[in-house]
Short mmCIF file of C-alpha atoms in Angstrom, two decimals:
data_model
loop_
_atom_site.label_atom_id
_atom_site.label_comp_id
_atom_site.label_asym_id
_atom_site.label_seq_id
_atom_site.Cartn_x
_atom_site.Cartn_y
_atom_site.Cartn_z
CA SER A 1 -34.43 73.70 48.84
CA GLY A 2 -31.59 74.23 51.30
CA PHE A 3 -31.63 70.49 51.98
CA ASP A 4 -28.56 69.18 53.79
CA PHE A 5 -28.23 65.84 55.53
CA ALA A 6 -25.88 62.89 56.01
CA LEU A 7 -26.40 59.15 56.30
CA PRO A 8 -23.60 57.76 58.50
CA GLN A 9 -22.30 54.24 58.11
CA GLY A 10 -24.28 51.64 60.04
CA GLU A 11 -27.33 53.85 60.67
CA VAL A 12 -31.01 53.45 59.81
CA LEU A 13 -32.36 56.92 59.03
CA CYS A 14 -36.14 57.19 58.63
CA LEU A 15 -37.39 59.99 56.38
CA VAL A 16 -41.00 61.03 56.99
CA GLY A 17 -43.25 63.78 55.68
CA HIS A 18 -46.52 64.51 53.92
CA ASN A 19 -47.32 63.29 50.40
CA GLY A 20 -45.38 65.44 47.93
CA ALA A 21 -42.78 66.55 50.49
CA GLY A 22 -39.99 65.26 48.25
CA LYS A 23 -39.03 62.02 49.97
CA SER A 24 -39.19 59.72 46.94
CA THR A 25 -37.63 62.43 44.77
CA LEU A 26 -34.66 62.53 47.14
CA LEU A 27 -34.11 58.76 46.84
CA LYS A 28 -34.27 59.01 43.03
CA LEU A 29 -31.69 61.81 43.11
CA LEU A 30 -29.38 59.76 45.33
CA PHE A 31 -29.60 56.73 43.04
CA GLY A 32 -29.25 58.73 39.82
CA LEU A 33 -32.77 58.32 38.45
CA LEU A 34 -33.16 62.11 38.56
CA THR A 35 -30.51 64.80 38.07
CA PRO A 36 -30.27 67.64 40.60
CA SER A 37 -30.39 71.18 39.24
CA ALA A 38 -28.02 72.39 41.97
CA GLY A 39 -26.15 71.19 45.02
CA ARG A 40 -23.67 68.42 45.70
CA ILE A 41 -23.90 64.72 46.55
CA THR A 42 -20.96 62.92 48.12
CA LEU A 43 -20.37 59.24 48.79
CA ARG A 44 -17.78 58.34 51.44
CA GLY A 45 -16.47 61.89 51.21
CA HIS A 46 -16.09 62.01 47.43
CA PRO A 47 -18.38 64.16 45.24
CA LEU A 48 -20.18 62.26 42.51
CA GLN A 49 -22.92 62.54 39.91
CA PRO A 50 -25.10 59.52 40.70
CA ARG A 51 -26.05 57.09 37.93
CA PRO A 52 -27.86 53.81 38.67
CA ASP A 53 -25.10 51.59 37.25
CA ALA A 54 -22.38 53.53 39.10
CA MET A 55 -24.31 53.55 42.37
CA ALA A 56 -24.89 49.80 42.14
CA ARG A 57 -21.13 49.29 41.68
CA GLU A 58 -20.53 51.49 44.73
CA GLY A 59 -22.70 49.20 46.87
CA VAL A 60 -25.93 51.21 46.81
CA ALA A 61 -29.21 49.31 46.30
CA TYR A 62 -32.62 50.89 45.71
CA VAL A 63 -36.04 49.34 46.37
CA PRO A 64 -38.64 51.56 44.67
CA GLU A 65 -42.11 52.33 45.91
CA GLY A 66 -44.61 49.82 44.56
CA ARG A 67 -42.30 46.77 44.73
CA GLY A 68 -41.29 46.64 41.06
CA VAL A 69 -41.15 42.86 40.63
CA PHE A 70 -41.51 41.31 37.17
CA PRO A 71 -44.99 39.76 37.54
CA GLY A 72 -44.73 37.26 34.68
CA LEU A 73 -41.48 35.77 36.00
CA SER A 74 -41.10 33.35 38.87
CA VAL A 75 -39.39 34.49 42.05
CA ARG A 76 -36.35 32.44 41.05
CA GLU A 77 -36.28 34.17 37.66
CA ASN A 78 -36.60 37.60 39.31
CA PHE A 79 -33.52 36.74 41.35
CA ALA A 80 -31.70 35.35 38.29
CA LEU A 81 -32.28 38.62 36.44
CA ALA A 82 -30.82 40.61 39.35
CA LEU A 83 -27.79 38.30 39.49
CA TRP A 84 -27.27 38.68 35.74
CA SER A 85 -27.50 42.47 36.06
CA ALA A 86 -24.85 42.38 38.80
CA ARG A 87 -22.67 40.10 36.60
CA LEU A 88 -22.79 37.33 39.20
CA THR A 89 -22.62 33.73 37.93
CA GLY A 90 -21.95 30.16 39.05
CA ALA A 91 -20.98 29.45 42.64
CA GLU A 92 -20.92 33.14 43.56
CA ALA A 93 -24.51 33.61 42.34
CA GLU A 94 -25.62 30.54 44.30
CA ALA A 95 -23.87 31.79 47.44
CA ARG A 96 -25.51 35.22 47.19
CA THR A 97 -28.92 33.63 46.69
CA GLU A 98 -28.45 31.38 49.72
CA GLU A 99 -27.39 34.38 51.85
CA VAL A 100 -30.60 36.23 51.00
CA LEU A 101 -32.77 33.17 51.59
CA GLU A 102 -31.22 32.82 55.05
CA VAL A 103 -32.16 36.43 55.85
CA LEU A 104 -35.67 36.11 54.34
CA PRO A 105 -36.38 32.36 54.54
CA ARG A 106 -40.10 32.70 53.73
CA ILE A 107 -39.15 33.41 50.11
CA ARG A 108 -38.43 29.67 49.78
CA GLU A 109 -42.15 29.00 50.22
CA PHE A 110 -43.00 30.73 46.92
CA TRP A 111 -39.67 30.36 45.10
CA THR A 112 -41.17 28.82 41.94
CA ARG A 113 -44.38 30.88 41.81
CA ARG A 114 -44.90 33.76 39.41
CA ALA A 115 -44.27 37.04 41.23
CA GLY A 116 -47.56 38.48 39.97
CA THR A 117 -49.53 35.85 41.89
CA LEU A 118 -47.97 36.73 45.27
CA SER A 119 -49.50 38.85 48.03
CA GLY A 120 -48.24 42.39 48.58
CA GLY A 121 -46.07 41.33 51.50
CA GLN A 122 -44.56 38.45 49.54
CA GLN A 123 -43.80 40.72 46.57
CA GLN A 124 -42.14 43.21 48.90
CA MET A 125 -39.95 40.41 50.31
CA VAL A 126 -38.92 39.48 46.77
CA SER A 127 -38.13 43.11 45.91
CA VAL A 128 -36.01 43.61 49.04
CA GLY A 129 -34.35 40.20 48.68
CA ARG A 130 -33.42 40.99 45.09
CA ALA A 131 -31.76 44.22 46.26
CA LEU A 132 -29.80 42.34 48.96
CA LEU A 133 -28.24 40.00 46.37
CA SER A 134 -25.63 42.68 45.62
CA ARG A 135 -24.52 42.76 49.30
CA PRO A 136 -25.16 46.51 49.47
CA SER A 137 -23.47 48.74 52.01
CA ILE A 138 -26.29 51.29 51.56
CA LEU A 139 -29.95 50.40 51.07
CA LEU A 140 -32.53 52.95 49.89
CA LEU A 141 -36.04 51.76 50.79
CA ASP A 142 -39.03 53.72 49.47
CA GLU A 143 -42.29 53.10 51.37
CA PRO A 144 -41.88 49.33 51.91
CA SER A 145 -45.01 49.21 54.11
CA ILE A 146 -47.46 50.32 51.38
CA GLY A 147 -50.40 47.91 51.35
CA LEU A 148 -48.97 45.80 54.18
CA ALA A 149 -50.49 45.01 57.56
CA PRO A 150 -48.30 46.22 60.48
CA LYS A 151 -47.28 42.65 61.40
CA THR A 152 -46.32 41.88 57.79
CA PHE A 153 -44.20 45.03 57.71
CA GLN A 154 -42.43 44.02 60.93
CA ASP A 155 -41.90 40.47 59.59
CA LEU A 156 -40.15 42.09 56.63
CA MET A 157 -38.13 44.72 58.49
CA ALA A 158 -37.01 42.74 61.56
CA PRO A 159 -34.60 40.44 59.66
CA ILE A 160 -33.36 43.38 57.58
CA ARG A 161 -32.66 45.32 60.78
CA ALA A 162 -30.81 42.32 62.22
CA LEU A 163 -28.72 42.03 59.03
CA GLN A 164 -28.05 45.78 59.05
CA GLN A 165 -26.76 45.67 62.62
CA ARG A 166 -24.64 42.59 61.92
CA ILE A 167 -22.83 43.94 58.84
CA GLY A 168 -22.99 47.71 59.50
CA MET A 169 -25.16 48.52 56.48
CA SER A 170 -26.68 52.00 56.18
CA ILE A 171 -30.41 52.28 55.39
CA LEU A 172 -32.38 55.32 54.27
CA LEU A 173 -36.00 54.37 54.90
CA VAL A 174 -38.82 56.50 53.50
CA GLU A 175 -42.04 55.71 55.40
CA GLN A 176 -45.52 56.99 56.18
CA ASN A 177 -46.11 54.25 58.76
CA VAL A 178 -44.35 56.18 61.49
CA GLY A 179 -44.87 53.92 64.50
CA GLU A 180 -43.69 50.76 62.77
CA ALA A 181 -40.78 52.49 61.03
CA PHE A 182 -39.48 54.17 64.19
CA ALA A 183 -39.19 50.75 65.83
CA VAL A 184 -36.36 49.86 63.42
CA SER A 185 -34.77 53.33 63.03
CA ASP A 186 -31.83 55.01 64.77
CA ARG A 187 -32.62 58.54 63.63
CA VAL A 188 -35.49 60.45 62.05
CA ALA A 189 -35.64 63.32 59.55
CA VAL A 190 -38.88 65.13 58.75
CA MET A 191 -39.47 66.77 55.37
CA LYS A 192 -42.03 69.44 54.50
CA SER A 193 -42.35 70.97 51.01
CA GLY A 194 -38.84 70.02 49.95
CA ARG A 195 -37.14 71.17 53.16
CA MET A 196 -35.94 69.34 56.25
CA ILE A 197 -37.76 70.73 59.27
CA PHE A 198 -36.63 68.32 62.00
CA GLU A 199 -33.84 65.87 62.68
CA GLY A 200 -33.52 63.74 65.80
CA VAL A 201 -34.01 60.32 67.37
CA PRO A 202 -37.34 58.44 67.33
CA ALA A 203 -37.99 59.24 70.99
CA ASP A 204 -37.99 62.96 70.14
#
């Protein structure tokens, strides 16, 4: 209600708030998994009605809460499915895979294992790595720290932050783990009951 915010290019914006504040709902609206009843969404200055396929083509990637890996498939097969979905084949698919494995090299350690046998942190790496295959300019991350120890969360986010700063990617990070999330964020927005009640920098 009365919600208005912007995600500038090259910024990590952390969205925090109580359970049920509307954080995950906002990400689903932005990616086209839900349809807004009112209001306007713009991407690079142009109004649009988000749909997942259209947002993916526009360089937006979404990592849902709860990881969302295919447990019966190997990590390699999870990646192959994402490459197929993005219509990437041959040398281009191999190059994209290698790029992601350079950012998150630990994935190589469990590359041939079934995703369902991995720890929570490993599954989260696979989920984020799969999203990075599309070389997104905008990454929507919903509660990546759920079930992870603080160090595991930092091991995941530090290379993503380094990549973000190197290529100027924008990240909208929804998190409950405030201290860890603020360490990798440029700006913070606080939601309460579907409204934004604060916007500032982590130090504030």
